[in-house]
Amino acid sequence: MSRRAMLLAGGGTLVAATAVGVAVGRREQSTPAPPGAVGRFDIDAASELLRPTPLHDITGPQSIAFDERGRLYALQVMQGGIRLPDEERAASGKARRLAGDMCVTAYSSDREAPRHMYLRGFGHGISMGVEPSGAGPLLWVEADADTRTGYGRAVARIPFRHGTVLDSTSPSVRHHRPLPHSHRIHPAVDVAAGRVLVSHRAGRSHRYALYALDDFLSGSYRPLLDLQNPALRSGETLQGCAVHGDHIYQLTGTPYTDAEGDNPPESGGNTYVSAIDMRSGRATGRRKVSVAPHLPFREPEGLAVRPGDEPGLCVAFSVKSDDRRKLTVYACPS
């Protein structure tokens, strides 16, 4: 088996990849999938992982990711009315959005207050990743925001530093541009398998490109996979993506409308998880996320795999309270 095939199969090392690939294949053949299965996860069995919880800013979440210990990180567009220490005046929420200014909230445990940092000029935050390092967590985020849209045009790997402000233009921030003619770029990572997924738009087409993590960091942007998204339906809103095993997973949907709109609460929402099999390049599963239909607002905002012996595919929702948006997360078991 080639290194390219092994990375597509999701092996953490060359030797481990071969063993994992064989084991996964046997399991899929011998164990019938539950009716709610999409890829390797049971969407119908989703359960609450995080109750509705405030982020650092009052705006809603845009994406989530987990570190190797299962600790949760969330990206959100920075709220209006905040003046950072080196700024002459506070900026509006619209100005922050178009500038690509974001806030990262990190949840350590139930007993500790969340940590945070601000990212200026990075993007909108549709997806993200977390990579461990000896010096602390490294965040994979979009960077170099296009101020006409607020979305990133590059990928960056940056250290998480509580209470700090980091600019996308800082000399310490390296911009990776694997797809120089694309826009609305945002990453997801599979640390265990050493892979980086880059979601992007080329013209009006949405595409996914997959890279070996080490090659990507070295500036070698030869993709293991580059395909047009076969699972995104006309009119759907992409709300996050993740990569695990043989599949790319994506989240789509919009918030509840009122009773006269096209997504009223009594419909149970229009949130879907879809899977794309990277071996064939085809969409292989799609399931409506029916958990917690009572959530107020209930906008899908982020998709990530929580690592562990039994990984979970986690769906994040933005919910409304009186004075702010909150984050809640539901985990779909493997």
Coordinates of C-alpha atoms in Angstrom, one line a residue:
M1 CA 0.0 0.0 0.0
S2 CA 1.4 3.4 -0.9
R3 CA 1.9 6.3 1.5
R4 CA -0.8 8.2 -0.3
A5 CA -3.3 5.3 0.1
M6 CA -2.5 4.9 3.7
L7 CA -3.0 8.6 4.5
L8 CA -6.3 8.5 2.6
A9 CA -7.3 5.5 4.8
G10 CA -6.5 7.5 7.9
G11 CA -3.5 5.6 9.4
G12 CA -1.5 7.5 12.0
T13 CA 1.8 5.9 10.8
L14 CA 2.7 3.8 7.8
V15 CA 2.6 0.5 9.8
A16 CA -0.5 1.4 11.8
A17 CA -2.4 2.6 8.7
T18 CA -2.2 -0.8 7.1
A19 CA -3.6 -2.6 10.2
V20 CA -6.3 0.0 10.7
G21 CA -7.4 -0.1 7.1
V22 CA -7.8 -3.9 7.2
A23 CA -9.7 -3.8 10.5
V24 CA -12.1 -1.1 9.4
G25 CA -12.9 -3.0 6.3
R26 CA -13.7 -6.2 8.2
R27 CA -15.8 -4.4 10.7
E28 CA -17.9 -2.7 8.0
Q29 CA -18.6 -6.0 6.3
S30 CA -19.5 -8.0 9.4
T31 CA -21.4 -5.5 11.5
P32 CA -24.7 -4.1 10.1
A33 CA -24.9 -0.3 10.3
P34 CA -27.7 1.2 12.4
P35 CA -30.4 3.0 10.4
G36 CA -29.0 6.4 11.5
A37 CA -25.5 5.7 10.5
V38 CA -23.6 8.2 8.3
G39 CA -20.1 7.0 7.6
R40 CA -18.9 5.5 10.9
F41 CA -21.2 7.5 13.2
D42 CA -24.8 7.0 14.4
I43 CA -26.5 10.4 13.9
D44 CA -29.8 9.2 15.5
A45 CA -27.9 8.3 18.8
A46 CA -26.7 11.8 19.4
S47 CA -26.6 12.9 23.0
E48 CA -25.8 16.1 24.8
L49 CA -22.0 16.7 25.4
L50 CA -22.2 20.4 26.4
R51 CA -25.3 22.1 27.7
P52 CA -26.0 25.6 26.4
T53 CA -23.0 27.5 27.6
P54 CA -21.8 31.1 27.0
L55 CA -18.7 31.8 24.9
H56 CA -16.3 34.6 25.7
D57 CA -18.1 37.1 23.4
I58 CA -21.9 37.3 23.1
T59 CA -21.9 36.3 19.4
G60 CA -22.8 32.8 18.3
P61 CA -20.2 30.1 17.6
Q62 CA -19.0 29.4 14.1
S63 CA -17.0 26.2 14.6
I64 CA -15.6 23.8 17.2
A65 CA -12.6 21.5 17.6
F66 CA -11.1 19.2 20.3
D67 CA -7.6 18.7 21.5
E68 CA -6.1 15.3 22.2
R69 CA -7.6 15.3 25.7
G70 CA -11.1 16.0 24.4
R71 CA -11.0 19.7 25.6
L72 CA -13.3 21.9 23.5
Y73 CA -12.3 25.0 21.5
A74 CA -14.8 27.3 19.6
L75 CA -14.4 30.1 17.1
Q76 CA -16.8 33.0 16.9
V77 CA -16.9 36.3 15.1
M78 CA -15.9 39.1 17.5
Q79 CA -18.7 41.1 18.9
G80 CA -19.2 44.8 18.2
G81 CA -18.5 47.5 20.8
I82 CA -15.1 46.1 22.0
R83 CA -12.0 48.2 21.9
L84 CA -8.8 46.2 22.1
P85 CA -5.8 47.8 23.9
D86 CA -4.1 49.1 20.8
E87 CA -7.2 50.4 19.1
E88 CA -8.3 54.0 19.0
R89 CA -12.0 53.2 19.2
A90 CA -14.5 50.3 19.5
A91 CA -15.6 48.7 16.2
S92 CA -19.1 47.7 15.2
G93 CA -20.1 44.1 14.8
K94 CA -20.3 44.5 11.0
A95 CA -16.8 46.0 10.9
R96 CA -15.5 43.1 12.9
R97 CA -17.2 40.6 10.6
L98 CA -15.8 42.1 7.4
A99 CA -12.4 42.5 8.9
G100 CA -12.3 38.8 9.8
D101 CA -11.9 39.5 13.5
M102 CA -12.6 36.4 15.7
C103 CA -12.5 35.2 19.3
V104 CA -11.4 31.8 20.4
T105 CA -13.0 30.3 23.5
A106 CA -11.2 27.3 25.2
Y107 CA -13.1 25.2 27.7
S108 CA -10.7 23.4 30.1
S109 CA -13.1 21.8 32.5
D110 CA -16.4 22.4 34.3
R111 CA -14.5 23.8 37.3
E112 CA -12.4 26.4 35.4
A113 CA -13.4 29.6 33.6
P114 CA -13.1 29.4 29.9
R115 CA -9.9 31.0 28.4
H116 CA -9.9 33.1 25.2
M117 CA -7.8 35.0 22.7
Y118 CA -8.6 37.4 19.8
L119 CA -7.6 36.9 16.2
R120 CA -7.7 40.0 14.0
G121 CA -7.9 39.8 10.2
F122 CA -8.2 36.0 10.0
G123 CA -11.6 35.1 8.7
H124 CA -15.1 33.8 9.5
G125 CA -14.3 30.5 11.1
I126 CA -16.5 27.8 9.4
S127 CA -14.1 25.1 10.6
M128 CA -10.9 24.8 12.6
G129 CA -8.5 22.3 14.2
V130 CA -6.3 21.8 17.2
E131 CA -2.9 20.2 17.3
P132 CA -0.9 19.4 20.4
S133 CA 2.6 20.6 20.9
G134 CA 5.1 20.7 23.8
A135 CA 4.5 24.4 24.1
G136 CA 0.7 24.2 24.2
P137 CA -2.1 23.8 21.7
L138 CA -1.7 25.0 18.1
L139 CA -4.9 26.2 16.3
W140 CA -5.5 25.6 12.6
V141 CA -7.6 28.5 11.3
E142 CA -8.2 30.4 8.1
A143 CA -6.2 33.5 7.7
D144 CA -5.7 36.6 5.5
A145 CA -9.4 37.7 5.5
D146 CA -10.8 39.2 2.3
T147 CA -12.3 42.4 3.7
R148 CA -15.1 42.3 1.1
T149 CA -16.5 39.1 2.6
G150 CA -14.7 38.5 5.9
Y151 CA -13.6 35.0 4.8
G152 CA -10.1 33.7 4.8
R153 CA -7.8 33.2 1.7
A154 CA -5.1 31.2 3.4
V155 CA -4.5 28.7 6.2
A156 CA -2.5 29.3 9.4
R157 CA -1.3 27.3 12.4
I158 CA -1.0 29.5 15.4
P159 CA -0.3 29.0 19.2
F160 CA -3.2 29.5 21.6
R161 CA -2.2 32.2 24.1
H162 CA -4.9 33.1 26.7
G163 CA -5.7 36.8 26.9
T164 CA -3.7 37.8 23.9
V165 CA -4.5 39.5 20.5
L166 CA -2.9 38.1 17.4
D167 CA -3.0 39.8 13.9
S168 CA -3.1 37.8 10.7
T169 CA -0.4 40.2 9.4
S170 CA 2.0 39.5 12.2
P171 CA 5.4 38.2 11.1
S172 CA 5.0 35.2 13.3
V173 CA 1.9 34.0 11.4
R174 CA 2.8 31.9 8.3
H175 CA 0.1 31.9 5.6
H176 CA -0.2 28.7 3.7
R177 CA -1.7 29.2 0.3
P178 CA -2.2 25.7 -1.2
L179 CA -5.0 27.0 -3.4
P180 CA -4.1 30.5 -4.5
H181 CA -7.1 31.0 -6.8
S182 CA -9.7 29.8 -4.3
H183 CA -11.6 31.7 -1.7
R184 CA -13.6 31.0 1.5
I185 CA -10.8 28.7 2.7
H186 CA -11.0 27.0 6.0
P187 CA -9.2 23.9 7.5
A188 CA -9.9 20.8 9.5
V189 CA -7.2 18.5 10.8
D190 CA -7.0 14.8 11.6
V191 CA -3.9 14.8 13.9
A192 CA -3.8 11.1 14.6
A193 CA -3.7 10.3 10.9
G194 CA -1.5 13.3 10.0
R195 CA -3.9 14.9 7.5
V196 CA -5.2 18.4 6.8
L197 CA -8.5 19.0 5.0
V198 CA -9.0 22.3 3.3
S199 CA -12.6 23.3 2.4
H200 CA -12.6 26.0 -0.3
R201 CA -14.5 27.5 -3.2
A202 CA -13.2 27.7 -6.7
G203 CA -15.5 30.2 -8.5
R204 CA -19.0 29.0 -7.5
S205 CA -17.9 25.4 -6.9
H206 CA -17.3 24.0 -3.5
R207 CA -14.3 21.6 -3.2
Y208 CA -12.3 19.6 -0.6
A209 CA -8.6 19.1 -0.8
L210 CA -6.7 16.7 1.5
Y211 CA -3.0 16.9 2.4
A212 CA -0.4 15.1 4.4
L213 CA 0.1 17.3 7.5
D214 CA 3.9 17.3 7.4
D215 CA 4.1 18.0 3.7
F216 CA 1.6 20.8 4.1
L217 CA 3.7 22.5 6.8
S218 CA 6.8 22.1 4.7
G219 CA 5.2 24.0 1.9
S220 CA 4.6 21.0 -0.3
Y221 CA 1.0 21.3 -1.4
R222 CA 0.5 18.3 -3.5
P223 CA -3.0 17.0 -2.5
L224 CA -3.7 13.5 -1.7
L225 CA -7.3 14.2 -2.8
D226 CA -9.0 17.1 -4.5
L227 CA -12.6 16.8 -5.4
Q228 CA -15.7 18.8 -6.1
N229 CA -18.2 18.4 -3.2
P230 CA -20.7 15.7 -4.2
A231 CA -22.8 16.0 -1.1
L232 CA -23.7 19.7 -1.0
R233 CA -27.2 20.3 -2.4
S234 CA -28.4 23.4 -4.2
G235 CA -29.4 26.1 -1.7
E236 CA -27.8 24.4 1.3
T237 CA -25.6 26.4 3.8
L238 CA -22.3 24.7 4.7
Q239 CA -21.8 25.0 8.5
G240 CA -18.7 22.9 9.1
C241 CA -16.6 19.9 8.0
A242 CA -14.3 17.2 9.5
V243 CA -12.2 14.3 8.3
H244 CA -12.0 10.9 10.0
G245 CA -11.1 7.4 8.6
D246 CA -12.2 7.1 5.0
H247 CA -14.7 9.9 5.1
I248 CA -15.1 13.6 4.9
Y249 CA -18.1 14.7 7.0
Q250 CA -20.0 17.9 6.5
L251 CA -22.7 19.8 8.3
T252 CA -25.4 21.9 6.6
G253 CA -28.5 23.8 7.8
T254 CA -29.9 27.1 8.9
P255 CA -31.6 28.5 12.0
Y256 CA -35.2 28.2 12.8
T257 CA -37.5 30.7 11.2
D258 CA -40.9 31.8 12.5
A259 CA -44.0 29.8 11.7
E260 CA -44.4 31.6 8.3
G261 CA -40.8 30.8 7.2
D262 CA -39.3 27.8 5.4
N263 CA -37.7 26.3 8.6
P264 CA -40.2 26.6 11.5
P265 CA -39.5 24.9 14.8
E266 CA -42.3 22.4 14.2
S267 CA -40.3 21.0 11.2
G268 CA -37.5 19.8 13.5
G269 CA -35.0 21.9 11.5
N270 CA -33.1 21.4 8.3
T271 CA -29.7 20.3 9.8
Y272 CA -28.0 17.4 8.0
V273 CA -24.8 15.5 8.4
S274 CA -23.4 14.0 5.1
A275 CA -20.5 11.8 4.4
I276 CA -18.2 11.6 1.4
D277 CA -16.2 8.4 0.9
M278 CA -12.7 9.5 -0.1
R279 CA -11.9 6.2 -1.8
S280 CA -14.6 6.7 -4.4
G281 CA -15.2 10.4 -4.2
R282 CA -18.9 9.8 -3.8
A283 CA -21.5 10.9 -1.2
T284 CA -22.3 7.8 0.8
G285 CA -24.7 8.9 3.5
R286 CA -26.9 11.7 4.7
R287 CA -29.0 12.0 7.8
K288 CA -31.1 14.7 9.4
V289 CA -30.0 15.7 12.9
S290 CA -33.2 15.3 14.8
V291 CA -31.8 15.7 18.4
A292 CA -33.0 18.5 20.6
P293 CA -35.6 20.0 18.3
H294 CA -36.7 22.3 21.2
L295 CA -33.6 24.5 21.1
P296 CA -34.3 28.2 20.6
F297 CA -32.9 29.4 17.3
R298 CA -31.0 26.1 16.8
E299 CA -28.5 27.1 14.1
P300 CA -26.0 24.3 13.2
E301 CA -22.5 25.9 13.8
G302 CA -19.6 23.5 13.7
L303 CA -18.7 19.8 13.2
A304 CA -15.7 18.0 14.8
V305 CA -14.5 14.6 15.8
R306 CA -13.9 14.2 19.5
P307 CA -10.9 11.8 19.8
G308 CA -10.6 8.8 22.1
D309 CA -11.0 5.0 22.1
E310 CA -14.6 5.6 20.9
P311 CA -14.5 8.8 18.8
G312 CA -17.6 10.8 18.5
L313 CA -18.8 13.1 15.7
C314 CA -19.9 16.3 17.4
V315 CA -22.5 18.7 16.1
A316 CA -22.6 22.2 17.6
F317 CA -25.6 24.5 17.7
S318 CA -26.0 28.2 18.3
V319 CA -28.9 28.9 20.7
K320 CA -30.5 32.1 21.8
S321 CA -30.9 33.4 25.3
D322 CA -32.1 36.9 26.4
D323 CA -28.8 38.8 25.9
R324 CA -26.5 36.5 23.9
R325 CA -25.9 33.4 21.9
K326 CA -24.7 30.2 23.6
L327 CA -23.0 27.0 22.4
T328 CA -24.4 23.5 22.8
V329 CA -22.8 20.4 21.5
Y330 CA -24.2 16.9 20.8
A331 CA -22.0 13.8 20.2
C332 CA -22.9 11.1 17.7
P333 CA -21.2 7.8 18.8
S334 CA -19.1 5.6 16.5

